[in-house]
């Protein structure tokens, strides 16, 4: 019993020494590296008939098993604002275990509570390590979606590439979940995979269950356009009747609402039958435009109607186009 107890004392101190030695190199979340052999021999010192003597025990060797652990975090600073188009969610997968391990990745778009679900286009690894997705540079994973083998404490940035559906309305949100699982296996902490650890030892599931997930969030930013047309009349007698010779002023208001902006916005209108365009009356936000196709935003003619190019318009902006026609005599 005494000898047995003596073996544990030095063994404990040797483990402590190993941990301290490990602290000199980058600290490992999983502790002593898997496959490390911890050896211990106890020594007993005593006197026999006044002569100091010592005797060594047999050597006990312990091989450190591999702990399987994983963490996943979202690296997006907040909801990723997106239009109805492609978007990228950024995650980080870390190996906090004590042995090299690859991790199987599973993205999931259908998360409870979503206003809309994205389509997942792919999962990519940040091959050039710059933290942003570079199409054609960063490796898009194929087949089993698996990270490279990560050394203990190593991490990798993972991109989930998604397409936002056309049905997503402004302000709606959607979560996308990324799950990572140790390639060797996962399960309840303490689950053992015999002989599958680094260096031929066992692989043992750690406190994370060797399975972790995180969610990234998308916020749909969609701009929409509403066109509101109105007319005011001025007849030849100073009234507001629609009679031959009356002048009709049309106002077309383009109201851009929601978030973000719309691009290439062009407002067109035909000159109504039975009326004639009044040359020089086209205006944008009360500023006159020439009828000719030239440097300004507008063109107008009786045959082709009016056209005003507004280009990119930010949500929350209203633009107003006006022109006059006369009711034919
Ligand atoms: Ca491993
Ligand atoms: Ca990159
Ligand atoms: Ca013009």
mmCIF file of C-alpha atoms and ligand atoms in Angstrom:
data_model
loop_
_atom_site.group_PDB
_atom_site.id
_atom_site.type_symbol
_atom_site.label_atom_id
_atom_site.label_comp_id
_atom_site.label_asym_id
_atom_site.label_seq_id
_atom_site.Cartn_x
_atom_site.Cartn_y
_atom_site.Cartn_z
ATOM 1 C CA UNK A 1 0.000 0.000 0.000
ATOM 2 C CA UNK A 2 2.781 2.379 0.962
ATOM 3 C CA UNK A 3 4.659 1.664 -2.256
ATOM 4 C CA UNK A 4 1.476 2.150 -4.290
ATOM 5 C CA UNK A 5 0.811 5.482 -2.628
ATOM 6 C CA UNK A 6 4.391 6.583 -3.287
ATOM 7 C CA UNK A 7 3.883 5.878 -6.996
ATOM 8 C CA UNK A 8 1.002 8.290 -7.204
ATOM 9 C CA UNK A 9 2.788 11.126 -5.485
ATOM 10 C CA UNK A 10 5.631 11.473 -8.000
ATOM 11 C CA UNK A 11 3.325 10.638 -10.899
ATOM 12 C CA UNK A 12 1.140 13.555 -9.955
ATOM 13 C CA UNK A 13 4.174 15.790 -9.742
ATOM 14 C CA UNK A 14 5.421 14.622 -13.129
ATOM 15 C CA UNK A 15 2.063 15.385 -14.695
ATOM 16 C CA UNK A 16 2.263 18.800 -13.095
ATOM 17 C CA UNK A 17 5.766 19.215 -14.524
ATOM 18 C CA UNK A 18 4.525 18.258 -17.956
ATOM 19 C CA UNK A 19 1.726 20.801 -17.735
ATOM 20 C CA UNK A 20 4.146 23.511 -16.692
ATOM 21 C CA UNK A 21 6.466 22.546 -19.539
ATOM 22 C CA UNK A 22 3.510 22.836 -21.875
ATOM 23 C CA UNK A 23 2.869 26.366 -20.647
ATOM 24 C CA UNK A 24 6.201 27.471 -22.113
ATOM 25 C CA UNK A 25 4.918 26.588 -25.575
ATOM 26 C CA UNK A 26 1.450 27.772 -26.691
ATOM 27 C CA UNK A 27 -1.023 26.730 -24.015
ATOM 28 C CA UNK A 28 -3.247 23.869 -25.081
ATOM 29 C CA UNK A 29 -6.878 24.027 -24.132
ATOM 30 C CA UNK A 30 -6.928 20.225 -24.140
ATOM 31 C CA UNK A 31 -3.872 19.957 -21.862
ATOM 32 C CA UNK A 32 -1.022 17.561 -22.520
ATOM 33 C CA UNK A 33 -0.796 16.613 -26.175
ATOM 34 C CA UNK A 34 -2.463 13.330 -27.090
ATOM 35 C CA UNK A 35 -0.025 10.442 -27.417
ATOM 36 C CA UNK A 36 2.413 11.897 -24.880
ATOM 37 C CA UNK A 37 3.964 9.147 -22.715
ATOM 38 C CA UNK A 38 4.092 10.045 -19.032
ATOM 39 C CA UNK A 39 6.614 7.781 -17.283
ATOM 40 C CA UNK A 40 7.265 7.502 -13.605
ATOM 41 C CA UNK A 41 9.692 5.586 -11.432
ATOM 42 C CA UNK A 42 9.488 5.913 -7.656
ATOM 43 C CA UNK A 43 12.556 5.858 -5.415
ATOM 44 C CA UNK A 44 12.721 4.791 -1.777
ATOM 45 C CA UNK A 45 15.660 6.000 0.361
ATOM 46 C CA UNK A 46 16.452 4.293 3.612
ATOM 47 C CA UNK A 47 19.313 3.313 5.931
ATOM 48 C CA UNK A 48 20.360 -0.203 6.521
ATOM 49 C CA UNK A 49 22.682 -0.685 9.490
ATOM 50 C CA UNK A 50 23.663 2.982 9.234
ATOM 51 C CA UNK A 51 24.330 2.845 5.463
ATOM 52 C CA UNK A 52 22.117 4.970 3.152
ATOM 53 C CA UNK A 53 20.549 2.922 0.407
ATOM 54 C CA UNK A 54 17.911 3.455 -2.220
ATOM 55 C CA UNK A 55 15.697 1.263 -4.338
ATOM 56 C CA UNK A 56 13.731 2.108 -7.452
ATOM 57 C CA UNK A 57 10.251 0.902 -8.303
ATOM 58 C CA UNK A 58 9.227 -0.453 -11.654
ATOM 59 C CA UNK A 59 8.374 2.286 -14.191
ATOM 60 C CA UNK A 60 4.752 3.079 -14.789
ATOM 61 C CA UNK A 61 3.912 4.536 -18.218
ATOM 62 C CA UNK A 62 0.712 6.380 -19.024
ATOM 63 C CA UNK A 63 -0.112 7.385 -22.584
ATOM 64 C CA UNK A 64 -2.289 10.506 -22.779
ATOM 65 C CA UNK A 65 -5.491 9.844 -24.711
ATOM 66 C CA UNK A 66 -6.924 12.264 -27.254
ATOM 67 C CA UNK A 67 -9.754 14.476 -26.093
ATOM 68 C CA UNK A 68 -12.263 15.272 -28.833
ATOM 69 C CA UNK A 69 -13.743 18.746 -28.491
ATOM 70 C CA UNK A 70 -14.944 21.503 -30.798
ATOM 71 C CA UNK A 71 -16.359 25.016 -30.611
ATOM 72 C CA UNK A 72 -18.162 27.039 -33.280
ATOM 73 C CA UNK A 73 -18.769 30.784 -33.161
ATOM 74 C CA UNK A 74 -20.318 33.289 -35.544
ATOM 75 C CA UNK A 75 -17.802 35.946 -36.594
ATOM 76 C CA UNK A 76 -20.458 38.278 -37.985
ATOM 77 C CA UNK A 77 -20.690 41.392 -35.827
ATOM 78 C CA UNK A 78 -24.468 41.529 -36.242
ATOM 79 C CA UNK A 79 -27.166 40.514 -38.666
ATOM 80 C CA UNK A 80 -25.793 40.425 -42.193
ATOM 81 C CA UNK A 81 -27.843 42.918 -44.180
ATOM 82 C CA UNK A 82 -28.697 41.558 -47.560
ATOM 83 C CA UNK A 83 -30.832 42.189 -50.590
ATOM 84 C CA UNK A 84 -32.601 39.385 -52.449
ATOM 85 C CA UNK A 85 -29.305 37.991 -53.678
ATOM 86 C CA UNK A 86 -26.246 36.067 -52.563
ATOM 87 C CA UNK A 87 -24.860 36.549 -49.060
ATOM 88 C CA UNK A 88 -22.038 35.119 -46.937
ATOM 89 C CA UNK A 89 -22.140 34.145 -43.262
ATOM 90 C CA UNK A 90 -18.833 33.787 -41.435
ATOM 91 C CA UNK A 91 -18.054 31.269 -38.693
ATOM 92 C CA UNK A 92 -15.011 30.042 -36.818
ATOM 93 C CA UNK A 93 -14.405 26.407 -35.920
ATOM 94 C CA UNK A 94 -11.822 25.763 -33.185
ATOM 95 C CA UNK A 95 -10.220 22.523 -32.027
ATOM 96 C CA UNK A 96 -9.847 22.853 -28.240
ATOM 97 C CA UNK A 97 -8.845 19.177 -27.970
ATOM 98 C CA UNK A 98 -5.320 17.888 -27.452
ATOM 99 C CA UNK A 99 -4.861 16.080 -30.744
ATOM 100 C CA UNK A 100 -5.152 16.814 -34.467
ATOM 101 C CA UNK A 101 -8.711 16.464 -35.692
ATOM 102 C CA UNK A 102 -10.876 17.343 -38.686
ATOM 103 C CA UNK A 103 -14.491 18.361 -38.264
ATOM 104 C CA UNK A 104 -17.571 17.550 -40.304
ATOM 105 C CA UNK A 105 -19.619 20.646 -41.129
ATOM 106 C CA UNK A 106 -23.396 20.707 -41.525
ATOM 107 C CA UNK A 107 -25.123 23.960 -42.496
ATOM 108 C CA UNK A 108 -28.843 24.226 -41.816
ATOM 109 C CA UNK A 109 -31.085 26.883 -43.335
ATOM 110 C CA UNK A 110 -34.434 25.826 -41.869
ATOM 111 C CA UNK A 111 -34.169 27.199 -38.349
ATOM 112 C CA UNK A 112 -37.320 27.571 -36.249
ATOM 113 C CA UNK A 113 -38.506 31.155 -36.063
ATOM 114 C CA UNK A 114 -37.115 32.192 -39.433
ATOM 115 C CA UNK A 115 -39.142 34.707 -41.460
ATOM 116 C CA UNK A 116 -37.645 33.135 -44.577
ATOM 117 C CA UNK A 117 -35.192 30.335 -45.304
ATOM 118 C CA UNK A 118 -32.173 30.855 -47.535
ATOM 119 C CA UNK A 119 -30.826 28.384 -50.070
ATOM 120 C CA UNK A 120 -27.355 27.163 -49.140
ATOM 121 C CA UNK A 121 -25.010 27.422 -52.129
ATOM 122 C CA UNK A 122 -21.947 25.991 -50.454
ATOM 123 C CA UNK A 123 -19.486 25.966 -47.582
ATOM 124 C CA UNK A 124 -16.004 27.369 -48.053
ATOM 125 C CA UNK A 125 -12.770 27.506 -46.083
ATOM 126 C CA UNK A 126 -10.884 30.805 -45.772
ATOM 127 C CA UNK A 127 -7.936 29.399 -47.738
ATOM 128 C CA UNK A 128 -5.957 32.650 -47.773
ATOM 129 C CA UNK A 129 -6.733 33.446 -44.154
ATOM 130 C CA UNK A 130 -7.874 37.028 -44.687
ATOM 131 C CA UNK A 131 -11.220 36.641 -42.947
ATOM 132 C CA UNK A 132 -13.346 37.458 -45.972
ATOM 133 C CA UNK A 133 -14.752 35.211 -48.675
ATOM 134 C CA UNK A 134 -12.809 35.486 -51.904
ATOM 135 C CA UNK A 135 -14.631 33.783 -54.755
ATOM 136 C CA UNK A 136 -12.296 31.614 -56.804
ATOM 137 C CA UNK A 137 -9.619 31.772 -54.106
ATOM 138 C CA UNK A 138 -11.179 30.351 -50.955
ATOM 139 C CA UNK A 139 -11.814 26.619 -51.278
ATOM 140 C CA UNK A 140 -15.448 25.614 -51.644
ATOM 141 C CA UNK A 141 -15.810 22.208 -49.981
ATOM 142 C CA UNK A 142 -17.199 19.289 -51.951
ATOM 143 C CA UNK A 143 -18.360 15.844 -50.911
ATOM 144 C CA UNK A 144 -18.353 15.416 -47.151
ATOM 145 C CA UNK A 145 -18.031 18.970 -45.873
ATOM 146 C CA UNK A 146 -14.948 18.624 -43.704
ATOM 147 C CA UNK A 147 -12.433 21.117 -42.353
ATOM 148 C CA UNK A 148 -8.738 20.483 -42.805
ATOM 149 C CA UNK A 149 -7.143 18.609 -39.899
ATOM 150 C CA UNK A 150 -6.761 21.208 -37.168
ATOM 151 C CA UNK A 151 -3.870 20.988 -34.730
ATOM 152 C CA UNK A 152 -4.721 21.364 -31.037
ATOM 153 C CA UNK A 153 -6.003 24.906 -30.441
ATOM 154 C CA UNK A 154 -5.986 25.692 -34.168
ATOM 155 C CA UNK A 155 -8.995 27.376 -35.737
ATOM 156 C CA UNK A 156 -10.327 27.916 -39.211
ATOM 157 C CA UNK A 157 -12.723 30.455 -40.675
ATOM 158 C CA UNK A 158 -15.663 28.871 -42.487
ATOM 159 C CA UNK A 159 -18.015 30.657 -44.875
ATOM 160 C CA UNK A 160 -21.586 29.548 -45.481
ATOM 161 C CA UNK A 161 -22.670 30.839 -48.885
ATOM 162 C CA UNK A 162 -26.384 31.450 -49.209
ATOM 163 C CA UNK A 163 -28.964 32.857 -51.601
ATOM 164 C CA UNK A 164 -31.793 34.958 -50.185
ATOM 165 C CA UNK A 165 -35.192 34.090 -51.710
ATOM 166 C CA UNK A 166 -37.139 36.616 -53.766
ATOM 167 C CA UNK A 167 -39.957 36.319 -51.236
ATOM 168 C CA UNK A 168 -37.883 37.894 -48.425
ATOM 169 C CA UNK A 169 -39.505 41.168 -47.424
ATOM 170 C CA UNK A 170 -37.765 44.205 -46.048
ATOM 171 C CA UNK A 171 -36.816 43.821 -42.381
ATOM 172 C CA UNK A 172 -37.393 40.059 -42.245
ATOM 173 C CA UNK A 173 -34.692 37.932 -40.641
ATOM 174 C CA UNK A 174 -33.351 34.416 -41.012
ATOM 175 C CA UNK A 175 -30.903 32.337 -38.987
ATOM 176 C CA UNK A 176 -28.490 29.842 -40.521
ATOM 177 C CA UNK A 177 -26.939 27.247 -38.246
ATOM 178 C CA UNK A 178 -23.521 25.660 -38.719
ATOM 179 C CA UNK A 179 -22.780 22.460 -36.837
ATOM 180 C CA UNK A 180 -19.289 20.972 -36.503
ATOM 181 C CA UNK A 181 -18.624 17.444 -35.272
ATOM 182 C CA UNK A 182 -15.303 15.705 -34.664
ATOM 183 C CA UNK A 183 -14.588 13.415 -37.625
ATOM 184 C CA UNK A 184 -13.507 10.628 -35.252
ATOM 185 C CA UNK A 185 -16.871 10.704 -33.521
ATOM 186 C CA UNK A 186 -19.006 12.501 -30.981
ATOM 187 C CA UNK A 187 -21.351 11.621 -28.172
ATOM 188 C CA UNK A 188 -21.739 12.021 -24.452
ATOM 189 C CA UNK A 189 -18.613 13.298 -22.691
ATOM 190 C CA UNK A 190 -16.465 10.292 -21.816
ATOM 191 C CA UNK A 191 -17.513 8.244 -24.843
ATOM 192 C CA UNK A 192 -14.403 6.348 -25.925
ATOM 193 C CA UNK A 193 -13.271 5.390 -29.415
ATOM 194 C CA UNK A 194 -10.697 2.689 -28.710
ATOM 195 C CA UNK A 195 -7.385 3.073 -30.499
ATOM 196 C CA UNK A 196 -8.569 6.052 -32.579
ATOM 197 C CA UNK A 197 -6.641 8.715 -30.701
ATOM 198 C CA UNK A 198 -3.428 10.382 -31.795
ATOM 199 C CA UNK A 199 -0.444 8.076 -31.259
ATOM 200 C CA UNK A 200 -2.579 4.955 -31.022
ATOM 201 C CA UNK A 201 -4.275 5.762 -27.748
ATOM 202 C CA UNK A 202 -7.979 6.107 -27.304
ATOM 203 C CA UNK A 203 -10.027 9.080 -28.455
ATOM 204 C CA UNK A 204 -12.290 10.278 -25.671
ATOM 205 C CA UNK A 205 -15.170 12.705 -26.151
ATOM 206 C CA UNK A 206 -14.578 15.820 -24.075
ATOM 207 C CA UNK A 207 -16.935 18.195 -22.330
ATOM 208 C CA UNK A 208 -18.292 19.704 -25.569
ATOM 209 C CA UNK A 209 -19.554 16.324 -26.739
ATOM 210 C CA UNK A 210 -17.262 16.865 -29.773
ATOM 211 C CA UNK A 211 -20.282 18.551 -31.382
ATOM 212 C CA UNK A 212 -21.038 22.276 -31.449
ATOM 213 C CA UNK A 213 -23.092 24.748 -33.431
ATOM 214 C CA UNK A 214 -23.557 28.465 -33.869
ATOM 215 C CA UNK A 215 -26.020 30.614 -35.740
ATOM 216 C CA UNK A 216 -25.458 33.457 -38.131
ATOM 217 C CA UNK A 217 -28.252 35.921 -38.819
ATOM 218 C CA UNK A 218 -29.412 37.592 -41.999
ATOM 219 C CA UNK A 219 -31.574 40.683 -42.237
ATOM 220 C CA UNK A 220 -33.342 41.345 -45.510
ATOM 221 C CA UNK A 221 -32.911 44.888 -46.757
ATOM 222 C CA UNK A 222 -35.236 45.346 -49.697
ATOM 223 C CA UNK A 223 -36.229 48.580 -51.375
ATOM 224 C CA UNK A 224 -39.501 48.814 -53.258
ATOM 225 C CA UNK A 225 -40.959 51.396 -55.618
ATOM 226 C CA UNK A 226 -44.475 52.742 -55.648
ATOM 227 C CA UNK A 227 -45.637 54.944 -58.538
ATOM 228 C CA UNK A 228 -48.474 57.357 -57.812
ATOM 229 C CA UNK A 229 -49.942 59.329 -60.713
ATOM 230 C CA UNK A 230 -52.252 62.297 -60.408
ATOM 231 C CA UNK A 231 -53.624 64.931 -62.760
ATOM 232 C CA UNK A 232 -54.749 68.517 -62.382
ATOM 233 C CA UNK A 233 -56.744 70.396 -65.025
ATOM 234 C CA UNK A 234 -56.962 74.001 -66.128
ATOM 235 C CA UNK A 235 -59.595 74.788 -68.743
ATOM 236 C CA UNK A 236 -59.594 77.773 -71.132
ATOM 237 C CA UNK A 237 -62.137 79.505 -68.921
ATOM 238 C CA UNK A 238 -60.086 79.501 -65.746
ATOM 239 C CA UNK A 239 -61.860 76.476 -64.356
ATOM 240 C CA UNK A 240 -60.872 72.817 -63.928
ATOM 241 C CA UNK A 241 -63.058 71.150 -66.551
ATOM 242 C CA UNK A 242 -61.670 68.620 -69.022
ATOM 243 C CA UNK A 243 -62.670 70.223 -72.264
ATOM 244 C CA UNK A 244 -60.871 70.562 -75.601
ATOM 245 C CA UNK A 245 -58.103 73.087 -75.025
ATOM 246 C CA UNK A 246 -57.748 72.285 -71.321
ATOM 247 C CA UNK A 247 -54.205 71.756 -70.029
ATOM 248 C CA UNK A 248 -53.669 68.639 -67.968
ATOM 249 C CA UNK A 249 -50.662 68.529 -65.677
ATOM 250 C CA UNK A 250 -49.626 64.979 -64.858
ATOM 251 C CA UNK A 251 -47.573 64.293 -61.756
ATOM 252 C CA UNK A 252 -45.857 60.923 -61.392
ATOM 253 C CA UNK A 253 -44.401 60.399 -57.949
ATOM 254 C CA UNK A 254 -41.881 57.555 -57.526
ATOM 255 C CA UNK A 255 -41.788 56.588 -53.836
ATOM 256 C CA UNK A 256 -38.857 54.341 -52.887
ATOM 257 C CA UNK A 257 -39.426 52.665 -49.510
ATOM 258 C CA UNK A 258 -37.879 49.903 -47.396
ATOM 259 C CA UNK A 259 -34.106 49.629 -46.924
ATOM 260 C CA UNK A 260 -31.139 50.040 -49.204
ATOM 261 C CA UNK A 261 -31.735 51.394 -52.675
ATOM 262 C CA UNK A 262 -33.000 50.533 -56.120
ATOM 263 C CA UNK A 263 -30.822 50.822 -59.207
ATOM 264 C CA UNK A 264 -31.462 51.986 -62.756
ATOM 265 C CA UNK A 265 -34.871 53.463 -61.953
ATOM 266 C CA UNK A 266 -36.501 54.902 -65.074
ATOM 267 C CA UNK A 267 -39.984 56.456 -65.165
ATOM 268 C CA UNK A 268 -41.805 56.404 -68.511
ATOM 269 C CA UNK A 269 -45.251 57.478 -69.579
ATOM 270 C CA UNK A 270 -47.019 57.609 -72.935
ATOM 271 C CA UNK A 271 -48.843 60.748 -74.029
ATOM 272 C CA UNK A 272 -52.535 59.787 -73.777
ATOM 273 C CA UNK A 273 -54.564 59.516 -76.974
ATOM 274 C CA UNK A 274 -56.557 62.661 -77.625
ATOM 275 C CA UNK A 275 -53.912 64.842 -76.032
ATOM 276 C CA UNK A 276 -50.733 66.537 -77.200
ATOM 277 C CA UNK A 277 -47.551 67.035 -75.225
ATOM 278 C CA UNK A 278 -46.788 70.658 -74.372
ATOM 279 C CA UNK A 279 -43.127 71.089 -75.375
ATOM 280 C CA UNK A 280 -40.772 72.192 -72.623
ATOM 281 C CA UNK A 281 -42.977 71.199 -69.712
ATOM 282 C CA UNK A 282 -41.104 68.112 -68.521
ATOM 283 C CA UNK A 283 -39.671 68.576 -65.020
ATOM 284 C CA UNK A 284 -38.059 66.492 -62.280
ATOM 285 C CA UNK A 285 -38.657 67.636 -58.702
ATOM 286 C CA UNK A 286 -39.777 70.995 -60.185
ATOM 287 C CA UNK A 287 -36.489 71.384 -62.047
ATOM 288 C CA UNK A 288 -37.004 71.684 -65.829
ATOM 289 C CA UNK A 289 -35.623 69.046 -68.194
ATOM 290 C CA UNK A 290 -35.099 69.520 -71.911
ATOM 291 C CA UNK A 291 -37.214 67.457 -74.278
ATOM 292 C CA UNK A 292 -34.154 66.415 -76.277
ATOM 293 C CA UNK A 293 -32.051 63.341 -75.504
ATOM 294 C CA UNK A 294 -29.031 65.065 -73.999
ATOM 295 C CA UNK A 295 -27.045 65.289 -70.791
ATOM 296 C CA UNK A 296 -30.045 65.740 -68.510
ATOM 297 C CA UNK A 297 -32.248 62.924 -67.196
ATOM 298 C CA UNK A 298 -35.260 63.428 -69.406
ATOM 299 C CA UNK A 299 -36.660 63.114 -72.908
ATOM 300 C CA UNK A 300 -40.154 63.961 -74.087
ATOM 301 C CA UNK A 301 -42.066 63.912 -77.372
ATOM 302 C CA UNK A 302 -45.594 63.406 -78.503
ATOM 303 C CA UNK A 303 -44.705 60.147 -80.279
ATOM 304 C CA UNK A 304 -42.474 58.532 -77.665
ATOM 305 C CA UNK A 305 -43.934 59.953 -74.488
ATOM 306 C CA UNK A 306 -41.764 60.983 -71.580
ATOM 307 C CA UNK A 307 -38.824 59.160 -70.019
ATOM 308 C CA UNK A 308 -36.874 60.265 -66.941
ATOM 309 C CA UNK A 309 -33.838 58.329 -65.735
ATOM 310 C CA UNK A 310 -33.511 58.434 -61.943
ATOM 311 C CA UNK A 311 -30.726 55.848 -61.646
ATOM 312 C CA UNK A 312 -29.932 54.667 -58.133
ATOM 313 C CA UNK A 313 -32.462 55.894 -55.594
ATOM 314 C CA UNK A 314 -32.118 55.385 -51.859
ATOM 315 C CA UNK A 315 -35.048 54.039 -49.871
ATOM 316 C CA UNK A 316 -36.973 56.799 -48.166
ATOM 317 C CA UNK A 317 -36.687 59.067 -51.222
ATOM 318 C CA UNK A 318 -39.536 60.414 -53.335
ATOM 319 C CA UNK A 319 -38.934 61.758 -56.865
ATOM 320 C CA UNK A 320 -41.560 63.697 -58.736
ATOM 321 C CA UNK A 321 -41.899 63.913 -62.539
ATOM 322 C CA UNK A 322 -44.354 66.395 -64.088
ATOM 323 C CA UNK A 323 -45.394 67.280 -67.643
ATOM 324 C CA UNK A 324 -48.294 68.976 -69.385
ATOM 325 C CA UNK A 325 -50.573 67.932 -72.224
ATOM 326 C CA UNK A 326 -53.429 69.740 -73.888
ATOM 327 C CA UNK A 327 -56.704 68.060 -74.680
ATOM 328 C CA UNK A 328 -56.976 68.124 -78.453
ATOM 329 C CA UNK A 329 -59.420 70.580 -79.993
HETATM 330 CA CA1 LIG B 1 -7.728 13.035 -33.990
HETATM 331 CA CA1 LIG B 2 -10.431 34.705 -47.901
HETATM 332 CA CA1 LIG B 3 -33.310 66.120 -72.077
#
